[in-house]
Amino acid sequence: MQHGEEGAAMAKDVKIKLIELAAGAGLYLGAIIAAGYWSVAGSWKLVLFLPAYIVLSEGIVWTIYKNFRKRHFFDENLLMILATAGAMFVGRHKEAVAALLFYQVGNLVEAVSLNHTKKSIAEFMDIRPDYANLKTGSGEKTISPGELRRGQIIVIKPGEKVPVDAVVTKGASMIDAKALTGESQPNEVKIGSKLFSGSMNLSGMLEARVYKAYEESTAARIMKLVEEANDKKAESENFAGRFTKYYTPAVTLLGILVMILPPMMFPGYDAGTWMYRGLIFLVAACPCGLLVSVPLAFLGGIGAASRQGVLIKGSNFLEALSDTETFVFDKTGTLTEGVFTVREISPKGMSEEELLELTAYGEAYSTHPIAVSLREAYGKSVDTERVSYTKEHSGFGVEAEIDGKRVLIGNSKYMSSQGMFYQPVSKIGTAVHVAVDGEYAGYILISDMIRKGMRKTLRWMEKHQIETVMLTGDNDRVAEDVAKKLGIDSVFANLMPEDKVEQLEDFMESQLESEKLAFVGDGINDAPVLARADIGIAMGGLGADAALQAADIILMEDEPERIINAIRISKGTVNAVKQNMIFAIGMKVILLMLALFGYVSMQDAIIADMAVMLINILNSFWVLKFPE
Ligand code: ADP
Ligand code: MG
């Protein structure tokens, strides 16, 4: 969990490896000099080289033992030990130790590069607050953020991180949320503004009321997501794992055949030469270069995305994104801003003002964009004493008891389902109908704006032959209007939340196994769809808790263009992985052939493998530095 500690632990690992390596290299040089000086031969030479061999192989043997206990028998470590022990046995001491030495250098490079990538992700995710200033009767007390309770007042000074999610009660300031959202523009906060933990207070002194404990706060939840992301493996990663599972035993068997078959079949062949060639074959077969480059590239891709404020919950989703052929969008709050303006108030038996007041009261507890906009339009504060009951019917509207009267607020579907007469509206916009105690009371026509950046995103998708679909619970007129403005391929309107899931499942059934479908939503009335899609992409992860949970990819800011970047990063990552695999496997085949015919020594084989690994690592690093 603690990024700092994890980093320190990894660095220690690297340090131990370095010391081992230096000791091994020293002993190795010593042995070479001593062997030349005394011109020893035979078993004395073994004695000279044995210390270096033991120091360099100890860590590998330990790993093999641990893998054995996990019932994981054949891996590249075993391959190395078999080959080098064999070489020691047949009197090739110098080569055996040299091969181990280079193998360990390779391991070190691997550890350092994985470490580097993880660290750069963790650094970006430097959102962990270390302390909080609790306001007490007499002053302030510095405590750990985990000790804060809901309702307490905290003080956040300029330059400090917001420790938990809170609401400003005093002061005004600029807040930098770049580490959370990738958005470099600071935003202004004043009394009543929400503060998200992990963002940075830039200018003014703030007092704020805690409204979420540390564990439920934004920073802790995002860090948890990022950690879990490392456990979800992409198919290519599994492929590399599966490949080595069969490859290693097969190659070991081949190596043994190389040792025994030729001398057995052709009496003139020298058994010693073929023994050694078989051992070189084993070293040449080591799949190390392939094994690190794949996770490294995926980590790099996830890191590049997170630097741009796109949180990807696992390399499997990054990989799937590169194969996505269909993008399905929710309308309200996704394709549109979700900020409605009132176009027309058409009351029946009351004044416009009264109708608006009634809806604002009925929507007092709803978080739906329509509710928020109606409260905003009403402008005055709502006296919740007068609202004794409310119930939200998703996809329909709300039901409330206001001043003892039963009030229904919602779309025409809701009115008909309640057996209410209503006035049909033919103008473009979303009509919110109201009924009081079984009497129709009129409607309010509201409309929404296309989200900034959406047009560009959809145009890009069209250019790249990505199919686009809109699902909405709103009426067809509004749906068609938005679709026409954005150039969306197909539209499905009047859907209840459960219809959206059904519709999505229909699409997914008709697509091929290799094709993926992504759903983009805001988490309001569409969390089940987000969860069901191959890839659920949520907009504005900071506000919506449901979205943060259900989605696989989270845009930390409501900027749709970031989807384009995420797709480009995913394609870049998958390409790098493919290049790495092809290169590593191709080189392996060539090397094995050369080993078979005696053209490479044991050192040559391991150095060639290291070169492949280095090239692959460099290629993977490129992904991490993906241009912004
Ligand atoms: P979308 O699919 O466009 O995101 P929703 O599924 O959230 O829309 O809602 C569908 C329709 O249900 C809305 O267009 C509106 O007519 C009605 N509705 C849902 N919630 C409310 C609410 N709180 N108040 C009024 N109408 C609502
Ligand atoms: Mg919605």
XYZ file of C-alpha atoms and ligand atoms in Angstrom:
656
model
C 0.000 0.000 0.000
C 2.635 2.532 1.012
C 4.262 3.667 -2.167
C 7.219 5.087 -0.315
C 7.914 1.855 1.537
C 7.441 -0.241 -1.557
C 9.935 1.937 -3.374
C 12.432 1.588 -0.549
C 11.978 -2.193 -0.457
C 12.630 -2.417 -4.182
C 15.703 -0.248 -3.921
C 17.041 -2.567 -1.212
C 16.488 -5.505 -3.512
C 18.529 -3.798 -6.189
C 21.273 -2.998 -3.681
C 21.591 -6.632 -2.571
C 21.762 -7.731 -6.190
C 24.474 -5.178 -6.878
C 26.578 -6.360 -3.922
C 26.181 -9.995 -4.984
C 27.146 -9.089 -8.480
C 30.231 -7.137 -7.431
C 31.351 -9.940 -5.094
C 30.774 -12.536 -7.814
C 32.686 -10.490 -10.386
C 35.594 -9.989 -7.954
C 35.802 -13.679 -7.139
C 35.580 -14.486 -10.828
C 38.480 -12.181 -11.757
C 40.476 -13.552 -8.837
C 39.897 -17.078 -10.042
C 41.000 -16.230 -13.599
C 44.203 -14.584 -12.361
C 44.921 -17.373 -9.902
C 44.277 -20.033 -12.542
C 46.762 -18.302 -14.881
C 49.315 -17.796 -12.101
C 49.383 -21.353 -10.878
C 48.420 -22.788 -14.253
C 46.214 -25.241 -12.448
C 44.120 -27.781 -14.263
C 41.260 -30.186 -13.692
C 39.532 -30.313 -10.359
C 41.728 -27.569 -8.834
C 40.256 -25.165 -11.328
C 36.812 -26.168 -10.136
C 37.870 -25.238 -6.606
C 39.075 -21.816 -7.795
C 35.881 -20.966 -9.689
C 33.427 -22.528 -7.260
C 33.189 -19.532 -4.847
C 32.246 -17.160 -7.679
C 29.760 -19.710 -8.978
C 28.128 -20.105 -5.586
C 27.838 -16.362 -4.927
C 26.303 -15.745 -8.346
C 23.923 -18.703 -8.338
C 22.709 -18.532 -4.756
C 19.858 -16.093 -5.519
C 18.771 -18.096 -8.556
C 18.698 -21.375 -6.654
C 16.617 -19.723 -3.962
C 14.094 -18.512 -6.594
C 13.898 -22.001 -8.091
C 13.216 -23.439 -4.657
C 10.420 -20.909 -4.066
C 8.900 -21.657 -7.472
C 9.054 -25.385 -6.789
C 7.011 -24.874 -3.677
C 4.439 -23.072 -5.809
C 4.448 -26.176 -8.084
C 5.990 -24.138 -10.827
C 8.841 -26.310 -12.065
C 10.322 -25.145 -15.320
C 11.471 -21.606 -15.732
C 14.408 -19.664 -17.108
C 16.187 -19.884 -13.731
C 16.249 -23.648 -13.828
C 17.461 -23.501 -17.407
C 20.392 -21.325 -16.371
C 21.353 -23.483 -13.416
C 21.146 -26.716 -15.409
C 23.299 -25.290 -18.186
C 25.945 -23.640 -16.033
C 26.197 -26.500 -13.550
C 26.655 -28.824 -16.525
C 29.379 -26.558 -17.911
C 31.158 -26.534 -14.533
C 30.930 -30.295 -14.529
C 32.455 -30.709 -17.987
C 35.312 -28.372 -17.071
C 34.088 -25.149 -18.746
C 34.365 -23.193 -15.494
C 35.199 -19.825 -16.970
C 32.276 -19.834 -19.407
C 29.855 -21.123 -16.798
C 30.628 -18.307 -14.354
C 30.669 -15.692 -17.123
C 27.225 -16.806 -18.286
C 25.879 -16.537 -14.734
C 27.474 -13.135 -14.314
C 25.798 -11.744 -17.412
C 22.523 -13.401 -16.519
C 22.602 -11.613 -13.177
C 23.428 -8.305 -14.854
C 20.344 -8.897 -16.975
C 18.258 -9.543 -13.853
C 19.539 -6.344 -12.359
C 18.646 -4.305 -15.430
C 15.199 -5.888 -15.331
C 14.658 -4.998 -11.667
C 15.897 -1.450 -12.149
C 13.723 -0.780 -15.183
C 10.532 -2.190 -13.616
C 11.360 -0.186 -10.536
C 11.830 2.963 -12.558
C 8.490 2.579 -14.324
C 6.565 1.816 -11.153
C 8.205 4.729 -9.447
C 7.305 7.151 -12.163
C 3.673 6.063 -11.896
C 3.801 6.368 -8.112
C 5.393 9.783 -8.432
C 2.658 10.978 -10.663
C 0.275 9.531 -8.151
C 1.887 11.533 -5.409
C -1.434 12.224 -3.811
C -1.014 10.619 -0.408
C -1.577 13.258 2.270
C 0.844 12.801 5.161
C -0.879 14.796 7.875
C -3.877 16.936 8.686
C -4.310 20.036 10.843
C -7.311 19.485 13.070
C -8.881 22.631 14.473
C -9.326 22.350 18.220
C -10.802 24.737 20.786
C -7.448 26.279 21.554
C -5.707 26.111 18.189
C -4.574 23.363 15.841
C -3.298 19.861 16.247
C -1.340 17.881 13.652
C -2.748 14.376 13.312
C -2.697 11.590 10.772
C -5.436 11.908 8.108
C -6.765 8.481 9.134
C -7.820 9.855 12.529
C -10.165 12.485 11.108
C -13.888 12.023 11.615
C -16.757 13.347 9.569
C -17.872 16.808 10.694
C -14.534 17.901 12.158
C -12.999 21.151 10.977
C -9.526 21.093 9.430
C -7.148 23.839 8.427
C -5.313 23.633 5.079
C -2.463 26.066 4.575
C -0.973 27.132 1.256
C 1.379 24.429 -0.021
C -0.382 21.643 1.870
C -2.266 18.673 0.471
C -5.958 18.314 1.193
C -5.991 15.345 3.624
C -9.602 14.148 3.226
C -12.596 15.114 1.122
C -14.047 18.245 2.726
C -16.198 21.317 2.140
C -14.722 24.799 2.539
C -16.189 26.687 5.524
C -13.841 29.655 5.609
C -11.464 31.349 3.200
C -10.832 31.181 -0.526
C -7.939 29.797 -2.526
C -6.702 28.251 -5.733
C -6.499 24.443 -5.788
C -4.192 22.390 -7.985
C -5.657 18.977 -8.739
C -3.117 17.990 -11.404
C -1.969 14.904 -9.521
C -5.565 13.688 -9.371
C -6.941 14.756 -12.715
C -4.049 15.615 -15.014
C -5.621 19.069 -15.361
C -2.864 21.633 -15.006
C -5.160 24.652 -14.692
C -5.742 25.394 -10.973
C -9.330 26.070 -9.963
C -10.818 28.539 -7.566
C -12.576 27.468 -4.378
C -14.658 29.491 -1.943
C -17.017 28.803 0.945
C -19.179 25.808 0.054
C -16.771 24.368 -2.555
C -15.848 20.694 -2.393
C -12.194 19.802 -1.824
C -10.840 16.454 -2.954
C -8.128 14.787 -0.934
C -4.831 14.601 -2.750
C -5.162 17.992 -4.411
C -2.889 20.848 -3.404
C -3.837 24.135 -1.781
C -1.892 26.812 -3.638
C -2.608 30.270 -2.265
C -5.003 30.955 0.601
C -5.575 29.609 4.094
C -8.670 27.399 4.164
C -10.882 25.913 6.818
C -13.030 23.005 5.785
C -15.481 20.515 7.231
C -14.561 16.843 6.770
C -17.280 14.981 4.938
C -15.532 11.698 4.224
C -13.170 9.695 6.404
C -9.711 9.097 4.946
C -10.394 5.591 3.621
C -13.485 6.749 1.686
C -11.782 9.876 0.435
C -10.682 10.355 -3.144
C -6.916 9.956 -2.653
C -7.148 6.649 -0.771
C -9.641 5.220 -3.245
C -7.607 6.168 -6.284
C -4.429 4.742 -4.802
C -6.261 1.493 -4.109
C -7.439 1.329 -7.729
C -3.949 1.914 -9.055
C -2.531 -0.835 -6.876
C -5.179 -3.305 -7.943
C -4.472 -2.429 -11.581
C -1.125 -4.207 -11.365
C -2.882 -7.517 -10.682
C -5.030 -7.542 -13.797
C -2.966 -9.085 -16.544
C -3.481 -8.469 -20.204
C -3.905 -11.353 -22.600
C -0.448 -10.735 -24.065
C 1.028 -11.010 -20.597
C -0.753 -14.295 -20.042
C 0.404 -15.376 -23.457
C 4.028 -14.693 -22.546
C 3.534 -16.661 -19.315
C 1.837 -19.589 -21.052
C 4.422 -19.570 -23.795
C 7.304 -19.979 -21.371
C 5.405 -22.642 -19.445
C 5.504 -24.960 -22.446
C 8.562 -23.519 -24.065
C 10.979 -24.060 -21.185
C 10.455 -27.807 -20.673
C 10.402 -28.348 -24.443
C 13.693 -26.538 -24.864
C 15.270 -28.397 -21.953
C 14.332 -31.656 -23.602
C 15.759 -30.451 -26.935
C 19.005 -29.460 -25.196
C 19.320 -32.926 -23.736
C 18.672 -34.445 -27.148
C 21.413 -32.252 -28.621
C 23.768 -33.654 -25.974
C 23.045 -37.324 -26.529
C 21.619 -37.891 -30.002
C 24.431 -36.853 -32.394
C 27.225 -38.822 -30.649
C 24.905 -41.824 -30.371
C 23.892 -41.776 -34.017
C 27.259 -40.888 -35.479
C 30.088 -42.846 -33.812
C 32.735 -40.375 -35.026
C 31.174 -37.433 -33.103
C 32.857 -36.304 -29.921
C 30.563 -36.665 -26.904
C 32.282 -33.795 -25.015
C 31.691 -31.266 -27.820
C 28.020 -32.166 -28.094
C 27.580 -32.095 -24.357
C 28.891 -28.525 -24.367
C 26.772 -27.541 -27.387
C 23.692 -28.864 -25.611
C 24.528 -26.737 -22.601
C 25.002 -23.628 -24.754
C 21.697 -24.458 -26.358
C 20.084 -24.296 -22.905
C 21.623 -20.893 -22.163
C 20.667 -19.571 -25.586
C 17.093 -20.695 -24.977
C 16.593 -18.464 -21.917
C 13.403 -16.435 -22.537
C 14.368 -13.574 -20.219
C 14.252 -10.759 -22.778
C 10.667 -11.565 -23.632
C 9.510 -11.908 -20.073
C 10.312 -8.429 -18.803
C 9.449 -6.410 -21.846
C 5.763 -7.293 -21.870
C 4.767 -6.164 -18.356
C 7.113 -3.233 -18.740
C 5.324 -1.965 -21.845
C 1.921 -2.293 -20.175
C 3.093 -0.529 -17.044
C 4.478 2.179 -19.302
C 1.132 2.534 -21.073
C -0.809 2.761 -17.812
C 1.702 5.311 -16.556
C 1.487 7.425 -19.712
C -2.307 7.406 -19.479
C -2.362 8.323 -15.808
C -0.099 11.289 -16.461
C -2.838 12.553 -18.743
C -5.540 12.061 -16.152
C -6.854 8.760 -17.492
C -6.950 6.059 -14.869
C -6.820 2.524 -16.300
C -7.687 -0.240 -13.872
C -5.591 -2.983 -15.480
C -3.433 -3.839 -18.469
C -6.244 -6.051 -19.792
C -8.370 -2.933 -20.316
C -5.502 -1.086 -21.955
C -5.090 -3.989 -24.356
C -8.838 -4.262 -25.031
C -9.054 -0.547 -25.782
C -6.770 -1.018 -28.773
C -9.284 -3.495 -30.252
C -12.388 -1.422 -29.597
C -14.579 -1.139 -32.675
C -17.736 0.220 -31.085
C -18.185 3.103 -28.701
C -21.546 3.377 -26.985
C -22.367 6.666 -25.253
C -24.860 7.647 -22.633
C -26.453 10.972 -23.492
C -27.195 13.093 -20.443
C -24.019 14.173 -18.688
C -21.816 12.361 -21.212
C -22.490 13.554 -24.752
C -24.064 16.620 -23.181
C -22.854 18.758 -20.301
C -25.704 17.692 -18.045
C -26.388 21.323 -17.241
C -29.928 22.136 -18.308
C -31.380 25.560 -18.885
C -35.086 26.239 -18.559
C -36.665 26.990 -21.957
C -40.287 27.246 -21.037
C -42.483 26.975 -17.963
C -46.039 25.967 -18.769
C -48.100 25.696 -15.559
C -51.696 24.585 -15.236
C -53.716 25.976 -12.348
C -50.777 27.735 -10.691
C -48.129 30.375 -11.419
C -44.825 29.709 -13.192
C -43.014 30.525 -9.983
C -45.086 27.995 -8.023
C -44.460 25.235 -10.561
C -40.717 25.831 -10.518
C -40.720 25.876 -6.723
C -42.615 22.592 -6.616
C -40.073 20.870 -8.871
C -37.114 22.274 -6.942
C -38.643 20.935 -3.711
C -39.451 17.558 -5.227
C -35.913 17.253 -6.599
C -34.359 18.337 -3.293
C -32.522 15.057 -2.719
C -31.799 13.870 -6.258
C -28.305 13.982 -7.768
C -29.578 13.645 -11.342
C -28.359 16.480 -13.621
C -32.000 17.443 -14.239
C -32.594 17.798 -10.510
C -29.451 19.847 -9.971
C -30.374 22.159 -12.864
C -33.948 22.683 -11.651
C -32.733 23.579 -8.161
C -30.260 25.958 -9.750
C -33.021 27.562 -11.844
C -35.195 28.015 -8.737
C -32.295 29.878 -7.185
C -33.607 30.010 -3.609
C -32.739 27.582 -0.861
C -35.092 24.666 -0.331
C -36.799 24.362 3.059
C -36.482 20.606 3.474
C -38.919 20.680 6.437
C -41.680 20.884 3.868
C -40.515 17.767 2.034
C -41.514 14.769 4.118
C -40.763 12.036 1.566
C -39.022 11.561 -1.782
C -38.349 8.540 -3.929
C -36.375 8.518 -7.169
C -37.539 6.264 -10.020
C -34.532 6.034 -12.295
C -35.329 6.613 -15.947
C -38.705 8.082 -14.904
C -38.397 10.893 -12.379
C -39.182 11.478 -8.704
C -42.105 11.073 -6.386
C -42.362 13.364 -3.351
C -44.585 14.504 -0.541
C -44.498 18.286 -0.236
C -46.681 20.095 2.330
C -48.603 16.838 2.623
C -49.367 16.693 -1.116
C -48.246 13.839 -3.354
C -46.196 15.266 -6.205
C -44.970 13.381 -9.290
C -42.184 14.893 -11.380
C -40.817 13.210 -14.491
C -41.126 12.368 -18.163
C -44.182 11.389 -20.155
C -43.429 7.692 -19.614
C -43.641 8.261 -15.888
C -46.934 10.108 -16.207
C -48.520 7.339 -18.300
C -47.218 4.636 -16.001
C -49.016 6.410 -13.144
C -52.178 6.752 -15.220
C -51.784 10.508 -15.372
C -53.072 12.676 -18.156
C -50.343 15.011 -19.482
C -49.933 17.557 -22.229
C -47.778 16.216 -25.081
C -44.863 18.500 -25.999
C -43.521 18.554 -29.541
C -40.723 21.084 -29.110
C -37.139 19.888 -28.913
C -36.078 19.546 -25.322
C -36.736 17.474 -22.253
C -40.162 18.056 -20.765
C -40.429 17.579 -17.018
C -44.092 17.018 -16.240
C -45.582 17.664 -12.818
C -48.701 16.256 -11.186
C -50.027 17.204 -7.730
C -52.429 14.912 -5.891
C -53.508 13.263 -9.117
C -54.024 16.561 -10.995
C -51.801 17.547 -13.912
C -49.945 20.768 -13.023
C -48.034 21.507 -16.236
C -44.493 21.008 -17.481
C -41.108 22.664 -17.570
C -39.163 22.368 -20.814
C -35.438 22.211 -20.326
C -32.517 21.656 -22.668
C -28.901 20.730 -22.440
C -25.752 21.623 -24.355
C -23.378 19.371 -26.296
C -20.316 18.695 -24.191
C -17.201 20.616 -25.110
C -14.725 18.437 -26.984
C -17.332 15.795 -27.848
C -17.644 16.837 -31.472
C -13.899 16.540 -31.980
C -13.810 13.148 -30.266
C -16.620 11.785 -32.420
C -15.107 13.154 -35.593
C -11.852 11.399 -34.731
C -13.730 8.143 -34.168
C -15.517 8.480 -37.481
C -12.194 8.991 -39.210
C -10.857 5.841 -37.577
C -13.848 3.684 -38.562
C -15.103 3.343 -35.015
C -18.831 2.732 -34.810
C -20.697 5.094 -32.465
C -24.005 4.520 -30.688
C -26.115 6.611 -28.311
C -28.286 5.171 -25.558
C -30.595 7.462 -23.655
C -33.578 7.532 -21.355
C -34.626 10.823 -22.862
C -37.175 11.214 -25.699
C -36.415 10.600 -29.408
C -36.606 14.233 -30.465
C -33.824 15.287 -28.126
C -31.878 12.128 -28.910
C -32.092 12.632 -32.693
C -31.157 16.274 -32.337
C -28.005 15.516 -30.346
C -27.071 12.613 -32.637
C -27.410 14.794 -35.720
C -25.237 17.517 -34.228
C -22.525 15.006 -33.320
C -22.736 12.613 -36.263
C -23.521 9.525 -34.191
C -24.221 6.397 -36.241
C -27.188 4.952 -34.339
C -29.551 6.112 -31.610
C -31.696 4.279 -29.083
C -34.012 6.500 -27.013
C -36.653 6.116 -24.278
C -34.594 3.459 -22.501
C -34.913 2.567 -18.844
C -31.599 1.811 -17.090
C -32.241 -1.939 -17.456
C -33.074 -1.509 -21.173
C -29.650 0.046 -21.621
C -28.007 -3.100 -20.253
C -30.141 -5.275 -22.509
C -29.345 -3.177 -25.569
C -25.641 -3.339 -24.764
C -25.773 -7.112 -24.382
C -27.396 -7.340 -27.815
C -24.487 -5.436 -29.328
C -21.943 -7.550 -27.530
C -23.548 -10.774 -28.699
C -23.367 -9.685 -32.321
C -19.683 -8.784 -32.228
C -16.766 -11.125 -32.781
C -14.684 -12.395 -29.881
C -11.766 -10.196 -30.921
C -13.864 -7.030 -31.204
C -14.400 -5.021 -28.086
C -17.126 -2.627 -27.077
C -16.673 0.373 -24.839
C -19.410 2.226 -23.011
C -18.886 5.828 -21.972
C -21.116 7.148 -19.204
C -21.207 9.411 -16.183
C -22.252 6.841 -13.607
C -25.712 8.363 -13.114
C -28.360 5.772 -13.966
C -25.799 3.835 -16.004
C -23.462 2.128 -13.541
C -24.784 -1.353 -14.499
C -23.984 -0.637 -18.149
C -20.513 0.615 -17.247
C -19.901 -2.625 -15.400
C -21.314 -4.838 -18.157
C -19.403 -3.440 -21.164
C -16.051 -4.924 -22.217
C -14.630 -1.579 -21.197
C -16.599 0.859 -19.077
C -15.312 4.404 -19.377
C -16.524 6.926 -16.811
C -16.414 10.664 -17.218
C -15.479 12.933 -14.350
C -14.330 10.285 -11.902
C -13.880 12.795 -9.129
C -17.519 13.439 -8.387
C -19.347 10.196 -9.049
C -18.603 7.389 -6.613
C -20.639 4.807 -8.487
C -18.680 5.507 -11.654
C -15.333 5.127 -9.895
C -16.440 1.674 -8.748
C -18.113 0.326 -11.858
C -15.837 1.693 -14.562
C -12.629 0.160 -15.937
C -11.225 3.402 -17.262
C -11.836 6.714 -15.566
C -11.401 10.153 -17.092
C -10.520 12.232 -14.080
C -11.760 15.376 -15.826
C -14.779 15.726 -18.065
C -12.661 16.048 -21.171
C -13.742 13.592 -23.850
C -10.638 14.202 -25.986
C -8.745 12.191 -23.426
C -10.432 9.091 -24.822
C -8.539 9.718 -28.065
C -5.258 9.887 -26.175
C -6.066 6.722 -24.262
C -6.774 4.872 -27.525
C -3.526 6.106 -29.038
C -1.574 5.043 -25.956
C -3.217 1.613 -26.000
C -2.317 1.106 -29.653
C 1.242 2.260 -28.990
C 1.565 -0.165 -26.093
C 0.178 -3.139 -27.951
C 2.454 -2.384 -30.903
C 5.502 -2.214 -28.666
C 4.541 -5.548 -27.103
C 4.134 -7.156 -30.517
C 7.442 -5.780 -31.758
C 9.174 -7.012 -28.629
C 7.714 -10.491 -28.944
C 8.551 -10.871 -32.611
C 12.064 -9.558 -32.127
C 12.751 -11.723 -29.068
C 11.371 -14.903 -30.602
C 13.122 -14.295 -33.943
C 16.470 -13.699 -32.282
C 15.959 -16.785 -30.154
C 15.449 -19.000 -33.186
C 18.607 -17.660 -34.859
C 20.633 -18.031 -31.672
C 19.467 -21.603 -31.106
C 20.456 -22.563 -34.646
C 23.892 -21.010 -34.193
C 24.304 -22.795 -30.855
C 23.368 -26.099 -32.438
C 26.129 -25.771 -35.024
C 28.701 -24.595 -32.530
C 29.040 -20.981 -33.672
C 28.444 -19.344 -30.311
C 30.009 -19.814 -26.896
C 28.067 -19.747 -23.666
C 29.031 -16.097 -23.051
C 28.021 -15.103 -26.582
C 24.628 -16.684 -26.058
C 23.894 -14.837 -22.832
C 25.259 -11.530 -24.123
C 23.054 -11.802 -27.209
C 20.093 -12.426 -24.929
C 20.966 -9.382 -22.868
C 21.161 -7.255 -25.981
C 17.684 -8.407 -27.004
C 16.431 -7.579 -23.541
C 17.964 -4.100 -23.542
C 16.508 -3.259 -26.925
C 13.091 -4.467 -25.759
C 13.324 -2.448 -22.570
C 14.221 0.692 -24.476
C 11.354 0.058 -26.839
C 8.997 -0.298 -23.851
C 10.257 2.877 -22.219
C 9.220 4.729 -25.283
C 5.620 3.888 -24.385
C 5.954 5.474 -20.947
C 7.218 8.663 -22.523
C 4.273 8.683 -24.902
C 3.933 12.214 -26.295
C 1.233 14.259 -24.625
P -29.792 9.461 -19.990
O -29.973 8.081 -20.507
O -29.949 10.464 -21.097
O -28.517 9.653 -19.237
P -31.434 8.997 -17.632
O -31.550 7.523 -17.827
O -30.605 9.470 -16.508
O -31.005 9.757 -18.975
O -32.892 9.598 -17.488
C -33.849 9.382 -18.503
C -35.026 10.304 -18.386
O -35.714 10.052 -17.166
C -34.653 11.755 -18.337
O -34.519 12.308 -19.634
C -35.861 12.363 -17.607
O -36.914 12.561 -18.504
C -36.236 11.279 -16.639
N -35.657 11.486 -15.304
C -34.730 10.726 -14.689
N -34.433 11.202 -13.472
C -35.181 12.313 -13.312
C -35.323 13.273 -12.259
N -34.637 13.189 -11.128
N -36.211 14.274 -12.447
C -36.916 14.369 -13.579
N -36.825 13.518 -14.595
C -35.975 12.494 -14.474
Mg -27.065 9.431 -17.613
